[in-house]
Amino acid sequence: MCQWKQSFYVETQPEMQLGTLIFSDVTFYKTEPQLFDLDSSEILAVDLLPSEGEDERIKLVLNGLDDVIVLNIQSSEVEWREIKTEDGQ
C-alpha cells in the first residue's frame, strides 16, 4: 500500500507498506478481466457497495500490468495483515 497517498500518512513513516488483505466467509466475488496477474498493482479506487444481509461488499480498482483490474468481493470480514521486512519496517 502506498502510505504517502493516505490522508493519515506521516512523513517519518515508510512510503510503502507491504501486507495482505484476508477476506473471511466470502459470499460473492467477480473479477474483470477473469484472468489477470497481481504484481504490486497500484490501487486506483476503493468503494464500499450496498449489499444484502450483514456482509459488506468492496470494489477495488487496480492498475494492472496491461489493463485496469476490477475486484468486487463480498464477505463478512476483511483483515489487513502487515508484512514486516528484514529491516523491521
XYZ file of N, CA and C in Angstrom:
267
model
N 0.845 -1.158 0.000
C 0.000 0.000 0.000
C 0.898 1.230 0.000
N 0.546 2.206 -0.804
C 1.284 3.465 -0.846
C 0.844 4.335 0.313
N 1.650 4.347 1.358
C 1.313 5.123 2.548
C 1.175 6.613 2.238
N 2.064 7.133 1.397
C 2.101 8.576 1.165
C 0.837 9.090 0.491
N 0.012 8.213 -0.065
C -1.238 8.641 -0.681
C -2.396 8.676 0.320
N -2.168 8.197 1.541
C -3.232 8.122 2.528
C -3.325 9.436 3.306
N -4.542 9.796 3.704
C -4.756 11.054 4.435
C -4.069 11.051 5.799
N -3.847 9.870 6.388
C -3.246 9.761 7.718
C -1.724 9.606 7.677
N -1.114 9.711 6.486
C 0.325 9.489 6.336
C 1.141 10.541 7.084
N 2.170 10.078 7.807
C 3.126 10.943 8.494
C 4.471 10.743 7.806
N 5.155 11.834 7.468
C 6.373 11.761 6.654
C 7.490 10.920 7.261
N 7.473 10.670 8.543
C 8.507 9.847 9.170
C 8.255 8.350 8.970
N 7.083 7.985 8.448
C 6.750 6.580 8.197
C 7.262 6.167 6.818
N 7.464 4.864 6.595
C 7.859 4.402 5.258
C 6.764 4.747 4.242
N 7.179 5.033 2.990
C 6.209 5.386 1.953
C 5.365 4.197 1.523
N 5.934 2.994 1.579
C 5.213 1.793 1.159
C 5.030 0.871 2.357
N 3.864 0.218 2.409
C 3.581 -0.753 3.459
C 3.145 -2.043 2.785
N 3.887 -3.120 3.037
C 3.548 -4.416 2.468
C 2.547 -5.117 3.364
N 1.583 -5.787 2.750
C 0.609 -6.504 3.551
C -0.291 -7.366 2.704
N -1.184 -8.058 3.377
C -2.129 -8.961 2.739
C -3.528 -8.650 3.244
N -4.484 -8.582 2.327
C -5.889 -8.471 2.706
C -6.454 -9.880 2.793
N -7.111 -10.191 3.906
C -7.699 -11.519 4.094
C -9.211 -11.342 4.203
N -9.936 -11.942 3.272
C -11.395 -11.878 3.249
C -11.935 -13.164 3.847
N -12.782 -13.061 4.893
C -13.361 -14.228 5.557
C -14.804 -14.428 5.125
N -15.212 -15.687 4.983
C -16.586 -16.051 4.632
C -17.071 -15.307 3.385
N -16.324 -15.444 2.298
C -16.680 -14.775 1.042
C -17.964 -15.389 0.485
N -18.946 -14.525 0.195
C -20.225 -14.992 -0.354
C -20.397 -14.603 -1.816
N -19.536 -13.703 -2.319
C -19.622 -13.279 -3.715
C -18.281 -12.683 -4.128
N -17.878 -12.971 -5.377
C -16.740 -12.257 -5.946
C -16.874 -12.238 -7.459
N -16.361 -11.191 -8.049
C -16.344 -11.048 -9.500
C -15.080 -10.282 -9.856
N -14.384 -10.729 -10.890
C -13.179 -10.042 -11.337
C -13.307 -9.685 -12.812
N -12.778 -8.542 -13.171
C -12.732 -8.124 -14.573
C -11.320 -7.635 -14.856
N -10.599 -8.269 -15.754
C -10.942 -9.467 -16.506
C -10.951 -10.695 -15.596
N -11.404 -11.824 -16.134
C -11.487 -13.031 -15.301
C -10.110 -13.545 -14.918
N -9.129 -13.433 -15.820
C -7.756 -13.873 -15.545
C -6.827 -12.669 -15.584
N -5.954 -12.554 -14.590
C -5.020 -11.434 -14.529
C -3.886 -11.788 -13.584
N -2.807 -11.031 -13.649
C -1.678 -11.182 -12.738
C -1.664 -10.007 -11.773
N -1.545 -10.308 -10.489
C -1.349 -9.261 -9.484
C 0.147 -9.145 -9.239
N 0.688 -7.976 -9.498
C 2.112 -7.769 -9.326
C 2.333 -6.375 -8.762
N 2.083 -6.221 -7.461
C 2.196 -4.912 -6.806
C 1.354 -3.867 -7.515
N 0.165 -4.256 -7.921
C -0.722 -3.361 -8.651
C -1.147 -2.187 -7.778
N -1.098 -0.999 -8.344
C -1.496 0.206 -7.624
C -3.013 0.249 -7.490
N -3.499 0.568 -6.305
C -4.935 0.713 -6.073
C -5.358 2.095 -6.545
N -6.233 2.136 -7.538
C -6.705 3.402 -8.088
C -7.931 3.920 -7.356
N -8.799 2.999 -6.914
C -10.034 3.407 -6.230
C -10.537 2.267 -5.368
N -11.217 2.636 -4.275
C -11.867 1.675 -3.384
C -13.246 2.223 -3.067
N -14.277 1.396 -3.260
C -15.646 1.796 -2.961
C -16.316 0.723 -2.133
N -17.051 1.133 -1.094
C -17.917 0.211 -0.368
C -19.271 0.248 -1.050
N -19.792 -0.918 -1.391
C -21.047 -1.018 -2.133
C -22.148 -1.585 -1.256
N -23.405 -1.218 -1.529
C -24.511 -1.798 -0.764
C -24.612 -3.298 -1.029
N -25.010 -4.038 0.004
C -25.189 -5.477 -0.151
C -26.336 -5.929 0.741
N -26.844 -7.116 0.445
C -27.926 -7.679 1.247
C -27.346 -8.363 2.477
N -28.077 -8.345 3.584
C -27.628 -9.009 4.802
C -26.585 -8.195 5.536
N -25.820 -8.884 6.375
C -24.831 -8.210 7.211
C -23.455 -8.136 6.572
N -23.238 -8.866 5.467
C -21.946 -8.821 4.793
C -21.716 -7.448 4.185
N -20.462 -7.171 3.873
C -20.111 -5.935 3.202
C -19.469 -6.257 1.870
N -19.668 -5.374 0.901
C -19.103 -5.568 -0.427
C -18.143 -4.426 -0.729
N -16.988 -4.787 -1.269
C -15.976 -3.801 -1.613
C -15.606 -3.945 -3.084
N -15.365 -2.825 -3.715
C -14.917 -2.801 -5.107
C -13.545 -2.146 -5.128
N -12.549 -2.897 -5.608
C -11.190 -2.396 -5.729
C -10.865 -2.253 -7.208
N -10.371 -1.099 -7.608
C -9.927 -0.877 -8.980
C -8.413 -0.740 -8.943
N -7.739 -1.636 -9.669
C -6.274 -1.699 -9.643
C -5.694 -1.357 -11.005
N -4.512 -0.786 -10.994
C -3.774 -0.535 -12.227
C -2.960 -1.790 -12.526
N -3.449 -2.602 -13.470
C -2.777 -3.848 -13.799
C -1.615 -3.633 -14.737
N -0.922 -4.716 -15.078
C 0.231 -4.631 -15.978
C -0.183 -4.169 -17.368
N -1.321 -4.682 -17.867
C -1.755 -4.350 -19.221
C -3.068 -3.583 -19.256
N -3.827 -3.606 -18.182
C -5.163 -3.027 -18.196
C -5.601 -2.747 -16.759
N -6.777 -2.177 -16.611
C -7.359 -1.944 -15.295
C -8.014 -3.237 -14.815
N -7.853 -3.547 -13.537
C -8.434 -4.741 -12.925
C -9.487 -4.287 -11.926
N -10.673 -4.892 -11.990
C -11.740 -4.572 -11.040
C -12.045 -5.828 -10.227
N -11.923 -5.706 -8.904
C -12.253 -6.801 -7.990
C -13.484 -6.390 -7.196
N -14.491 -7.235 -7.185
C -15.728 -6.980 -6.462
C -15.907 -8.161 -5.517
N -15.797 -7.915 -4.198
C -15.788 -9.004 -3.219
C -16.769 -8.692 -2.097
N -17.567 -9.706 -1.737
C -18.483 -9.585 -0.603
C -18.107 -10.635 0.430
N -17.896 -10.189 1.678
C -17.513 -11.112 2.742
C -17.972 -10.565 4.085
N -17.883 -11.410 5.094
C -18.317 -10.985 6.422
C -17.254 -10.158 7.132
N -15.993 -10.311 6.712
C -14.917 -9.604 7.403
C -13.706 -9.461 6.489
N -12.984 -8.350 6.652
C -11.732 -8.129 5.928
C -10.674 -7.742 6.944
N -9.512 -8.377 6.842
C -8.419 -8.096 7.763
C -7.180 -7.708 6.965
N -6.470 -6.664 7.406
C -5.198 -6.260 6.818
C -4.090 -6.802 7.705
N -3.186 -7.614 7.138
C -2.035 -8.119 7.877
C -0.777 -7.527 7.273
N -0.111 -6.714 8.058
C 1.119 -6.085 7.603
C 2.230 -7.121 7.519
N 3.046 -7.033 6.476
C 4.204 -7.911 6.300
C 5.439 -7.108 6.672
N 6.159 -7.564 7.675
C 7.384 -6.891 8.113
C 8.543 -7.309 7.207
N 9.353 -6.348 6.825
C 10.531 -6.634 6.009
C 11.702 -6.967 6.924
N 12.836 -7.376 6.337
C 14.006 -7.767 7.123
C 14.523 -6.621 7.996
N 14.350 -5.374 7.553
C 14.852 -4.246 8.337
C 13.835 -3.780 9.388
N 12.728 -4.549 9.561
C 11.742 -4.248 10.589
C 10.708 -3.213 10.197
N 10.780 -2.727 8.988
C 9.827 -1.705 8.513
C 8.519 -2.350 8.116
